[in-house]
């Protein structure tokens, strides 16, 4: 039996109960969901996702541990794995929340963490330049299935959507004096090299997160968290709960 990672064109692996829960909650199509202990998975649903117990009851099929291990390299501690159809929905034409742009990110865990942040903050989407596939199984694992709660796509630097571009860089102007508009693109450089020349040239503003002297930079996902929090803090609490459309 071949592993799912190599076999499922157009689908992504949802690794564990939480990834399945998020994906289903945000409308993913899930053709197959497996549990090594179906009753335990449904008990988890009762506890953590009572809104989804009926749906998950209809989706989950029980398989022996050996079957799950043959399909998934390291089965999740919850003993749940599923396949979801990848969602290539485009960004909304009119946006009421920022788009996060990751300029040639390298670390799959960072990209997943950023997608999770974007989903939680209600950002309009996450665009990545460069070669990393933002739907790579390692990224979906790190996002806890929250790819389906925002728009996630790869994009050429020359094809970024319209909107004022705020490029984050320690050499920029302090973000505390600069409100972020809802239609902003907020761009972040790669873990090793920072912002590319292409993004710098396209930027309308170069923006810095406050940092103690002698510290060179924050981690990429941390920088996104601080920036999205800055945007959210500038909005009324009810507006900050929006869906980014
Ligand atoms: C790990 S840092 C990149 C460090 C890289 N060695 C460099 O030369 O820029 C990844 C990205 O996070 C953002 N970032 C990190 N710290 C920041 C800060 N203090 N202000 C603004 N952006 C920051 C920037 O977009 C940066 O390109």
Short mmCIF file of C-alpha atoms and ligand atoms in Angstrom, two decimals:
data_model
loop_
_atom_site.label_atom_id
_atom_site.label_comp_id
_atom_site.label_asym_id
_atom_site.label_seq_id
_atom_site.Cartn_x
_atom_site.Cartn_y
_atom_site.Cartn_z
CA UNK A 1 0.00 0.00 0.00
CA UNK A 2 1.39 3.42 -0.94
CA UNK A 3 1.44 6.33 1.47
CA UNK A 4 -1.10 9.08 1.04
CA UNK A 5 1.53 11.78 0.70
CA UNK A 6 2.60 10.37 -2.64
CA UNK A 7 -0.73 9.28 -3.95
CA UNK A 8 -3.24 12.00 -3.60
CA UNK A 9 -3.05 14.60 -6.38
CA UNK A 10 -5.31 17.56 -5.64
CA UNK A 11 -5.91 16.39 -2.10
CA UNK A 12 -4.12 17.15 1.14
CA UNK A 13 -3.53 15.07 4.22
CA UNK A 14 -5.32 16.18 7.38
CA UNK A 15 -3.14 14.78 10.09
CA UNK A 16 -5.01 14.36 13.36
CA UNK A 17 -8.39 15.24 14.82
CA UNK A 18 -7.80 19.00 15.06
CA UNK A 19 -6.86 19.34 11.40
CA UNK A 20 -9.98 17.39 10.41
CA UNK A 21 -12.14 19.47 12.77
CA UNK A 22 -10.91 22.79 11.36
CA UNK A 23 -11.12 21.66 7.75
CA UNK A 24 -14.70 20.42 8.12
CA UNK A 25 -15.73 23.49 10.07
CA UNK A 26 -14.46 25.76 7.30
CA UNK A 27 -16.13 23.87 4.49
CA UNK A 28 -13.45 21.49 3.17
CA UNK A 29 -14.57 18.56 1.04
CA UNK A 30 -13.37 15.44 2.84
CA UNK A 31 -13.71 12.29 0.73
CA UNK A 32 -12.12 10.02 3.33
CA UNK A 33 -11.64 10.22 7.12
CA UNK A 34 -10.15 7.37 9.13
CA UNK A 35 -9.81 6.68 12.85
CA UNK A 36 -8.11 3.82 14.60
CA UNK A 37 -10.68 4.17 17.41
CA UNK A 38 -13.87 5.69 16.00
CA UNK A 39 -15.63 5.87 19.38
CA UNK A 40 -12.67 7.75 20.89
CA UNK A 41 -12.62 10.18 17.95
CA UNK A 42 -16.34 10.85 18.32
CA UNK A 43 -15.91 11.34 22.07
CA UNK A 44 -13.26 13.94 21.25
CA UNK A 45 -15.72 15.58 18.89
CA UNK A 46 -18.37 15.69 21.66
CA UNK A 47 -15.85 17.43 23.88
CA UNK A 48 -14.08 19.77 21.45
CA UNK A 49 -16.39 20.22 18.49
CA UNK A 50 -20.01 19.52 19.46
CA UNK A 51 -21.07 21.53 16.37
CA UNK A 52 -19.53 18.81 14.19
CA UNK A 53 -20.44 15.51 15.88
CA UNK A 54 -23.15 14.67 13.33
CA UNK A 55 -20.90 15.45 10.37
CA UNK A 56 -17.93 13.56 11.79
CA UNK A 57 -20.15 10.61 12.68
CA UNK A 58 -21.05 10.39 9.01
CA UNK A 59 -17.44 10.77 7.81
CA UNK A 60 -15.24 8.67 10.08
CA UNK A 61 -14.44 5.05 9.27
CA UNK A 62 -12.56 2.82 11.67
CA UNK A 63 -9.37 1.13 10.45
CA UNK A 64 -6.73 -0.90 12.31
CA UNK A 65 -3.63 0.95 13.52
CA UNK A 66 -1.51 -0.92 10.98
CA UNK A 67 -3.60 0.43 8.10
CA UNK A 68 -3.27 3.99 9.36
CA UNK A 69 0.51 3.61 9.83
CA UNK A 70 0.83 2.32 6.28
CA UNK A 71 -0.92 5.41 4.91
CA UNK A 72 0.52 8.12 7.15
CA UNK A 73 4.22 8.25 8.04
CA UNK A 74 3.69 9.07 11.72
CA UNK A 75 0.05 8.70 12.79
CA UNK A 76 -1.13 11.60 14.95
CA UNK A 77 -1.66 10.85 18.68
CA UNK A 78 -5.43 11.27 18.14
CA UNK A 79 -5.32 8.32 15.69
CA UNK A 80 -7.23 10.30 13.04
CA UNK A 81 -6.21 11.05 9.44
CA UNK A 82 -8.22 12.26 6.48
CA UNK A 83 -7.93 13.49 2.93
CA UNK A 84 -9.38 16.85 1.93
CA UNK A 85 -9.69 18.37 -1.52
CA UNK A 86 -7.27 21.26 -1.88
CA UNK A 87 -9.06 24.60 -2.07
CA UNK A 88 -7.74 26.97 -4.75
CA UNK A 89 -10.29 29.73 -4.17
CA UNK A 90 -8.96 33.12 -5.28
CA UNK A 91 -8.67 36.13 -3.02
CA UNK A 92 -11.86 38.18 -2.73
CA UNK A 93 -11.93 41.06 -5.23
CA UNK A 94 -12.87 43.53 -2.51
CA UNK A 95 -10.99 42.99 0.73
CA UNK A 96 -11.75 44.15 4.25
CA UNK A 97 -8.68 42.55 5.84
CA UNK A 98 -4.98 42.43 5.01
CA UNK A 99 -3.30 39.82 2.84
CA UNK A 100 -0.10 38.33 4.23
CA UNK A 101 2.69 37.93 1.65
CA UNK A 102 5.58 35.61 2.51
CA UNK A 103 8.52 36.35 0.25
CA UNK A 104 10.27 33.05 -0.53
CA UNK A 105 9.73 31.38 2.86
CA UNK A 106 11.80 28.23 3.47
CA UNK A 107 10.49 26.65 6.66
CA UNK A 108 7.28 24.63 6.30
CA UNK A 109 6.47 25.03 10.00
CA UNK A 110 6.69 28.82 9.70
CA UNK A 111 4.35 28.89 6.70
CA UNK A 112 1.82 26.71 8.52
CA UNK A 113 2.04 28.85 11.64
CA UNK A 114 1.43 31.97 9.52
CA UNK A 115 -1.65 30.40 7.89
CA UNK A 116 -2.98 29.57 11.35
CA UNK A 117 -2.36 33.17 12.42
CA UNK A 118 -4.05 34.54 9.31
CA UNK A 119 -7.07 32.31 9.93
CA UNK A 120 -7.31 33.39 13.56
CA UNK A 121 -6.91 37.07 12.80
CA UNK A 122 -9.40 37.00 9.94
CA UNK A 123 -6.83 38.02 7.31
CA UNK A 124 -7.98 37.80 3.70
CA UNK A 125 -5.31 35.28 2.76
CA UNK A 126 -1.68 34.19 2.62
CA UNK A 127 0.31 34.43 -0.62
CA UNK A 128 3.78 32.93 -0.94
CA UNK A 129 6.44 33.66 -3.52
CA UNK A 130 9.26 31.22 -4.29
CA UNK A 131 9.33 27.46 -4.55
CA UNK A 132 7.73 26.19 -1.35
CA UNK A 133 4.23 24.82 -1.95
CA UNK A 134 2.01 26.45 0.72
CA UNK A 135 -0.21 23.32 0.54
CA UNK A 136 2.70 20.96 1.27
CA UNK A 137 1.64 18.30 3.83
CA UNK A 138 4.16 19.72 6.31
CA UNK A 139 2.56 23.15 6.00
CA UNK A 140 -0.97 21.78 6.41
CA UNK A 141 0.18 19.88 9.48
CA UNK A 142 1.56 23.09 11.02
CA UNK A 143 -1.59 25.08 10.22
CA UNK A 144 -3.81 22.53 12.02
CA UNK A 145 -6.02 22.35 8.94
CA UNK A 146 -6.74 26.09 8.92
CA UNK A 147 -5.86 26.42 5.24
CA UNK A 148 -9.60 26.14 4.68
CA UNK A 149 -10.32 29.19 6.83
CA UNK A 150 -8.46 31.65 4.61
CA UNK A 151 -7.18 31.85 1.04
CA UNK A 152 -3.77 30.19 0.51
CA UNK A 153 -1.93 30.43 -2.80
CA UNK A 154 1.45 30.74 -4.40
CA UNK A 155 2.01 33.95 -6.37
CA UNK A 156 4.71 35.52 -8.54
CA UNK A 157 6.09 38.76 -7.04
CA UNK A 158 5.02 40.54 -10.25
CA UNK A 159 1.42 39.31 -9.88
CA UNK A 160 0.62 40.52 -6.37
CA UNK A 161 -2.91 41.92 -6.03
CA UNK A 162 -3.53 45.64 -5.91
CA UNK A 163 -3.34 47.40 -2.56
CA UNK A 164 -0.84 49.35 -0.50
CA UNK A 165 2.18 47.19 0.27
CA UNK A 166 3.66 47.37 3.76
CA UNK A 167 6.97 45.50 3.74
CA UNK A 168 8.25 44.47 7.16
CA UNK A 169 11.92 45.06 7.82
CA UNK A 170 13.87 45.99 10.96
CA UNK A 171 15.27 49.03 9.09
CA UNK A 172 11.81 50.47 8.43
CA UNK A 173 9.67 53.04 10.18
CA UNK A 174 8.21 52.07 13.58
CA UNK A 175 4.87 50.37 13.05
CA UNK A 176 3.42 51.93 16.20
CA UNK A 177 2.91 55.23 14.42
CA UNK A 178 1.38 53.65 11.35
CA UNK A 179 -2.17 52.26 11.21
CA UNK A 180 -2.55 49.39 8.73
CA UNK A 181 -5.46 49.84 6.32
CA UNK A 182 -7.84 46.93 5.81
CA UNK A 183 -6.78 46.48 2.17
CA UNK A 184 -3.05 46.34 3.01
CA UNK A 185 -0.67 43.72 1.72
CA UNK A 186 1.78 42.98 4.54
CA UNK A 187 4.97 41.38 3.24
CA UNK A 188 7.65 39.48 5.15
CA UNK A 189 11.09 38.36 4.01
CA UNK A 190 12.58 34.89 4.04
CA UNK A 191 14.04 33.44 7.21
CA UNK A 192 17.60 33.66 5.95
CA UNK A 193 17.76 36.54 3.48
CA UNK A 194 14.94 38.90 4.46
CA UNK A 195 12.97 40.82 1.82
CA UNK A 196 13.89 40.42 -1.84
CA UNK A 197 14.73 43.43 -4.01
CA UNK A 198 11.50 42.86 -5.98
CA UNK A 199 9.33 43.25 -2.85
CA UNK A 200 11.34 46.22 -1.60
CA UNK A 201 10.87 48.00 -4.90
CA UNK A 202 7.12 47.32 -4.93
CA UNK A 203 6.71 48.44 -1.26
CA UNK A 204 4.83 51.63 -0.43
CA UNK A 205 6.07 51.55 3.17
CA UNK A 206 9.00 49.86 4.89
CA UNK A 207 7.84 49.08 8.43
CA UNK A 208 9.71 47.94 11.57
CA UNK A 209 8.49 46.07 14.63
CA UNK A 210 9.94 47.53 17.81
CA UNK A 211 12.87 45.50 19.04
CA UNK A 212 15.56 45.91 21.65
CA UNK A 213 18.90 47.10 20.28
CA UNK A 214 21.41 44.32 19.54
CA UNK A 215 18.65 41.86 18.60
CA UNK A 216 18.79 41.35 14.83
CA UNK A 217 15.28 40.14 14.03
CA UNK A 218 12.23 38.22 15.16
CA UNK A 219 11.20 34.84 13.83
CA UNK A 220 9.10 35.08 10.67
CA UNK A 221 5.83 33.77 12.13
CA UNK A 222 6.29 35.89 15.24
CA UNK A 223 6.66 38.98 13.04
CA UNK A 224 3.42 38.14 11.25
CA UNK A 225 1.67 37.67 14.60
CA UNK A 226 2.81 41.07 15.85
CA UNK A 227 1.79 42.77 12.62
CA UNK A 228 -1.66 41.20 12.44
CA UNK A 229 -2.21 42.00 16.09
CA UNK A 230 -1.31 45.62 15.34
CA UNK A 231 -3.96 45.64 12.60
CA UNK A 232 -6.56 43.98 14.87
CA UNK A 233 -5.82 46.33 17.75
CA UNK A 234 -6.68 49.25 15.51
CA UNK A 235 -10.20 47.94 14.84
CA UNK A 236 -13.37 47.78 16.87
CA UNK A 237 -13.69 44.37 18.62
CA UNK A 238 -16.71 43.33 16.54
CA UNK A 239 -14.95 44.29 13.27
CA UNK A 240 -11.92 42.21 14.27
CA UNK A 241 -14.04 39.05 14.20
CA UNK A 242 -14.69 39.32 10.45
CA UNK A 243 -13.85 36.67 7.86
CA UNK A 244 -11.54 38.78 5.71
CA UNK A 245 -13.80 38.84 2.66
C1 LIG B 1 13.91 35.98 10.45
S1 LIG B 1 13.57 37.48 9.67
C2 LIG B 1 14.84 37.60 8.43
C3 LIG B 1 16.19 37.82 8.96
C4 LIG B 1 17.18 37.95 7.86
N1 LIG B 1 18.43 37.42 8.28
C5 LIG B 1 17.37 39.38 7.36
O1 LIG B 1 18.47 39.68 6.99
O2 LIG B 1 16.45 40.18 7.31
C6 LIG B 1 12.19 37.17 8.63
C7 LIG B 1 11.35 38.36 8.34
O3 LIG B 1 10.64 38.73 9.52
C8 LIG B 1 10.39 40.13 9.49
N2 LIG B 1 10.98 40.74 10.68
C9 LIG B 1 11.71 40.15 11.65
N3 LIG B 1 12.01 41.02 12.61
C10 LIG B 1 11.49 42.21 12.24
C11 LIG B 1 11.45 43.52 12.80
N4 LIG B 1 12.03 43.81 13.97
N5 LIG B 1 10.80 44.48 12.13
C12 LIG B 1 10.19 44.25 10.96
N6 LIG B 1 10.19 43.03 10.38
C13 LIG B 1 10.83 42.03 11.01
C14 LIG B 1 11.00 40.67 8.22
O4 LIG B 1 10.03 40.73 7.20
C15 LIG B 1 12.05 39.62 7.92
O5 LIG B 1 12.42 39.63 6.57
#
